[in-house]
Short mmCIF file of C-alpha atoms in Angstrom, two decimals:
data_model
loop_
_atom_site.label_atom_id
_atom_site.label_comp_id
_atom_site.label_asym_id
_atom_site.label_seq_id
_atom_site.Cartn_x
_atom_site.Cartn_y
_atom_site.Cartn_z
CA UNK A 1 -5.70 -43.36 27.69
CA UNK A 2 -8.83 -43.52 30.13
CA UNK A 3 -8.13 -45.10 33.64
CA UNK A 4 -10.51 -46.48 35.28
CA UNK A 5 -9.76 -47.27 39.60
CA UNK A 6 -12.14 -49.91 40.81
CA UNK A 7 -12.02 -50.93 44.24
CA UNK A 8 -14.04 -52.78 47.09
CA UNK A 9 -13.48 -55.42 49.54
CA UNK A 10 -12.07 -58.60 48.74
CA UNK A 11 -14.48 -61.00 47.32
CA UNK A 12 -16.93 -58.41 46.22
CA UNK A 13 -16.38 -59.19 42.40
CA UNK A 14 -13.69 -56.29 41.61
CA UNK A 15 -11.99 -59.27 39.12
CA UNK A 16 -15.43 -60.22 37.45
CA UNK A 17 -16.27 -57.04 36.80
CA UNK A 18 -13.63 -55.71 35.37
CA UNK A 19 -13.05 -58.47 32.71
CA UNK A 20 -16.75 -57.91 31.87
CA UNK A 21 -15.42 -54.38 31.00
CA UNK A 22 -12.44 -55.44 29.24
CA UNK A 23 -14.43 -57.96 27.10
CA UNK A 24 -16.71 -55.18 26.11
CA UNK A 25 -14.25 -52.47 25.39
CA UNK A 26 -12.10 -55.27 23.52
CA UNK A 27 -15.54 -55.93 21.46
CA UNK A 28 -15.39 -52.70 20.38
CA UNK A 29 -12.00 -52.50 19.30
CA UNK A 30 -10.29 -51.01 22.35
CA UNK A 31 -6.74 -52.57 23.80
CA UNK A 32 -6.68 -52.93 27.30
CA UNK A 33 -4.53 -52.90 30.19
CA UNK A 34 -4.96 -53.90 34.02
CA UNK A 35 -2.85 -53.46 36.87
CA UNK A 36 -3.51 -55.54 39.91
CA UNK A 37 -2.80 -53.92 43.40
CA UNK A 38 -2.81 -57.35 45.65
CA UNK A 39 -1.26 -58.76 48.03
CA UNK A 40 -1.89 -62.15 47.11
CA UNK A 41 -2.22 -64.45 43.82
CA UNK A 42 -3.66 -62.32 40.79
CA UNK A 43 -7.33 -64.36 39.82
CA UNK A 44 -6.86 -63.35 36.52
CA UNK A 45 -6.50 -66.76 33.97
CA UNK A 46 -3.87 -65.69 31.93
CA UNK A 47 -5.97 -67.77 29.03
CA UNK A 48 -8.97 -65.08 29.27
CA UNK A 49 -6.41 -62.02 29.27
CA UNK A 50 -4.39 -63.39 26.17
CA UNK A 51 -8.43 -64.02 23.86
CA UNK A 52 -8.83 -60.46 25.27
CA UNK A 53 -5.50 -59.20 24.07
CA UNK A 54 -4.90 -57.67 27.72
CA UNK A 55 -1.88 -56.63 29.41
CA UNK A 56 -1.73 -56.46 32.93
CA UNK A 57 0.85 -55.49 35.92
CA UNK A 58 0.74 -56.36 39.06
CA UNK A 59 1.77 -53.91 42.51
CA UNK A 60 2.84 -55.21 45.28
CA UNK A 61 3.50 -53.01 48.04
CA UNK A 62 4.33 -53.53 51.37
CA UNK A 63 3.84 -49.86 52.79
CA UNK A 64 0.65 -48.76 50.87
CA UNK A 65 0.59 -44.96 52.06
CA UNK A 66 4.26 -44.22 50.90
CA UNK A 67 4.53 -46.28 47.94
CA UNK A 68 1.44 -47.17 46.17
CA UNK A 69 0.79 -43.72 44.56
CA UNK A 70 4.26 -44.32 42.74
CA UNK A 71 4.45 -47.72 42.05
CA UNK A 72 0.95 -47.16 40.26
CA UNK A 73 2.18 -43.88 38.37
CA UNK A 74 5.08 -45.79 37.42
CA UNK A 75 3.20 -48.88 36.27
CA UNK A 76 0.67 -46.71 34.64
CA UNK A 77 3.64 -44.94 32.44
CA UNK A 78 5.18 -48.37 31.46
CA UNK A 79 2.03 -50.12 30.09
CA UNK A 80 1.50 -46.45 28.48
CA UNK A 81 4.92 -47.04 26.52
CA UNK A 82 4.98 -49.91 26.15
CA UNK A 83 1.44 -51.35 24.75
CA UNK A 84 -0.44 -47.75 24.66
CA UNK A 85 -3.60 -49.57 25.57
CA UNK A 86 -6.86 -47.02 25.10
CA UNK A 87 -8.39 -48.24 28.84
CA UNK A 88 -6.42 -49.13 31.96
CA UNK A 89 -8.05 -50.42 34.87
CA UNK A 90 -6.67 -50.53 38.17
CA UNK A 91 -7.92 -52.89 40.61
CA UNK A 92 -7.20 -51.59 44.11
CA UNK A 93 -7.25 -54.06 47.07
CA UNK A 94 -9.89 -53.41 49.70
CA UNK A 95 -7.62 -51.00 51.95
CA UNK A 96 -7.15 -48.52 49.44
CA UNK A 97 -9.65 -45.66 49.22
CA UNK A 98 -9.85 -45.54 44.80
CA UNK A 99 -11.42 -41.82 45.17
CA UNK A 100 -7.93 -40.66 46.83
CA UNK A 101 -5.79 -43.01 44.66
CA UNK A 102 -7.56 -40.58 41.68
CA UNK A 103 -7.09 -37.67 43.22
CA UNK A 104 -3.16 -38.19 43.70
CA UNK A 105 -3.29 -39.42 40.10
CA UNK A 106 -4.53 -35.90 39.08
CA UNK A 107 -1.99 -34.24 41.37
CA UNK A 108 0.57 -35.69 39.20
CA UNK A 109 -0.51 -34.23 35.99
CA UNK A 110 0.08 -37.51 33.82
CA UNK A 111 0.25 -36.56 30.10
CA UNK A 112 -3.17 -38.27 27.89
CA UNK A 113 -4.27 -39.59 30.82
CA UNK A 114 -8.17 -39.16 31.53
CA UNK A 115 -9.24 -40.00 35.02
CA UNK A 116 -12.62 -41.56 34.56
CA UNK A 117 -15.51 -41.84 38.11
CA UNK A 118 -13.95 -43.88 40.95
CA UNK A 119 -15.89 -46.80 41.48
CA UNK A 120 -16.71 -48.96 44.33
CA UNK A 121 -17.81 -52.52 44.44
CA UNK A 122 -20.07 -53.79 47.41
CA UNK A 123 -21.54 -57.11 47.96
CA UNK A 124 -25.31 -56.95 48.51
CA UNK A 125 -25.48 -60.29 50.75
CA UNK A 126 -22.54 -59.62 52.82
CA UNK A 127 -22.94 -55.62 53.05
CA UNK A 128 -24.19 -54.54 56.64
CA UNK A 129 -26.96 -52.58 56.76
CA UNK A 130 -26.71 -50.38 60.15
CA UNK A 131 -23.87 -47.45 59.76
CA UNK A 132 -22.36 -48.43 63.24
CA UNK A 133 -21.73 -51.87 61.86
CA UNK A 134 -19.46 -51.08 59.13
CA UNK A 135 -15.72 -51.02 59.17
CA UNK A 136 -13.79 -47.64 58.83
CA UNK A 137 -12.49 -48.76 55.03
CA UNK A 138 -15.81 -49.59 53.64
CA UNK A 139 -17.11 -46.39 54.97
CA UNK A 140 -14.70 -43.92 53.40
CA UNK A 141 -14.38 -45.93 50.01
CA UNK A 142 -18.47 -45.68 49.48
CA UNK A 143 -18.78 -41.84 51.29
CA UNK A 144 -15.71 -40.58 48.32
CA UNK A 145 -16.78 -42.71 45.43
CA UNK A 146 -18.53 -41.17 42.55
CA UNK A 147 -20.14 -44.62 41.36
CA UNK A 148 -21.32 -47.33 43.85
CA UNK A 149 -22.06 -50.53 42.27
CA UNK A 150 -24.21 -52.79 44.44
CA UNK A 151 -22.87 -56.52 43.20
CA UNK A 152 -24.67 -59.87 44.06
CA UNK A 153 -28.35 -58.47 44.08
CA UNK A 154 -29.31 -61.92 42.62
CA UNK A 155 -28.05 -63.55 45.67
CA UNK A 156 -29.85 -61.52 48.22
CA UNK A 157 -33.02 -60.34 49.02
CA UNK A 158 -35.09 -57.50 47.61
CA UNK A 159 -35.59 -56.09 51.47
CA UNK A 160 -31.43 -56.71 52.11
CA UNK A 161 -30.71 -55.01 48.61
CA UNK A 162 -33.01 -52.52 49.10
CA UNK A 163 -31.43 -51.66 52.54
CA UNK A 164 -27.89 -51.62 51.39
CA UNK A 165 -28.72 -49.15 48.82
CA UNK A 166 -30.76 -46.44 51.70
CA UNK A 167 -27.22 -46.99 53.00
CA UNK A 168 -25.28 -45.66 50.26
CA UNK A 169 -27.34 -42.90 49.56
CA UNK A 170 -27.25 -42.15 53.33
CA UNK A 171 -23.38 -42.13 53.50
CA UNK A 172 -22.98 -40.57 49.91
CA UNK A 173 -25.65 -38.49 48.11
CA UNK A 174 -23.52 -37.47 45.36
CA UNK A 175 -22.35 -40.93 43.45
CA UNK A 176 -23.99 -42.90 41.32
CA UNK A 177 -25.69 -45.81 43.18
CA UNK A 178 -26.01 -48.97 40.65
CA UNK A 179 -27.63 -52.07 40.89
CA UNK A 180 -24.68 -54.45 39.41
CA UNK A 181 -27.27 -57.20 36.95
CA UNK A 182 -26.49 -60.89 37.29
CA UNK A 183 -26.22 -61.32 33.43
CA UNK A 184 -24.05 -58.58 30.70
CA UNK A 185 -25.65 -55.38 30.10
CA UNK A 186 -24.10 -53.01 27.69
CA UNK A 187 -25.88 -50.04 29.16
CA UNK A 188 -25.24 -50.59 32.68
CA UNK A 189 -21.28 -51.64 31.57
CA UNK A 190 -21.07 -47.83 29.71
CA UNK A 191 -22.43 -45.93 33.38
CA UNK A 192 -19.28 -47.27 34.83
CA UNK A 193 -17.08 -46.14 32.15
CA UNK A 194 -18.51 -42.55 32.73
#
């Protein structure tokens, strides 16, 4: 089973993007599985799930630190036994840093279980451009992905887009830095999946 943690602040298009990748691994025969870590309502339309044949969980944890690595192992086990789904994503609410989440995930040794790049959503309009102007989260979650996607380019400008991408590279020369496309693209949709 390949797991796939996606994070980013809220409103950045975490939910959008990864039903594009569940309707493209479910094209290609794949069963999927998504567990929500939120604090709020789940924007998933149960409607679009149940066409895509995709079971999801959803985490809610009060104390994130002390609980969320477990409630997500667990979780992760259960949809394991209980649907065996060949992709899990795991949508991780904007306080929680997905490179760390996967590297407690690893810790824990979880039989047929492959870990696949952290990724990180940003929001090209609403991303800040000057280092000193970004908050403490959004600084560690791009500096420890291994993929930054760079969502919203179609609603900002090429200067702004351009910027936010110096940025990343800036804060985290080793990931992947991708420009997320307005419409579906198969290739760019397989770079996230490794």
């Amino acid at each position: 089973m390949k797991v796939s943690i996606i994070g980013g602040a809220t409103g950045s298009g975490k939910t959008t993007l990864i039903l594009k990748l569940a309707k493209y691994l479910n094209l290609k025969g794949e069963k999927i599985g998504v567990i929500v870590q939120e604090t709020g309502e789940v924007d998933y339309d149960e409607k679009t799930l149940t066409e895509l044949g995709i079971k999801t969980r959803e985490v809610n944890s009060v104390c994130i630190p002390c609980s969320l690595d477990t409630d997500i192992r667990s979780n992760l086990l259960t949809i394991q036994e209980e649907f065996n789904p060949d992709s899990v994503f795991i949508e991780a609410e904007e306080t929680v840093l997905p490179h760390k989440l996967k590297a407690d995930l690893e810790r824990m040794e979880l039989v047929d279980v492959q870990l696949l790049p952290s990724v990180v959503l940003v929001d090209s309009p609403e991303f800040e451009t000057a280092d000193d102007q970004l908050t403490e989260y959004v600084r560690k979650q791009t500096a420890g992905a291994e993929i930054v996607c760079i969502g919203k380019v179609w609603l900002d400008t090429d200067e702004h887009s351009d910027a936010v991408s110096k940025l990343i590279r800036n804060l985290n020369l080793d990931a992947k830095v991708l420009k997320y496309p307005e419409s579906d693209d198969e290739n760019f949709l397989a770079q996230l999946l490794g």
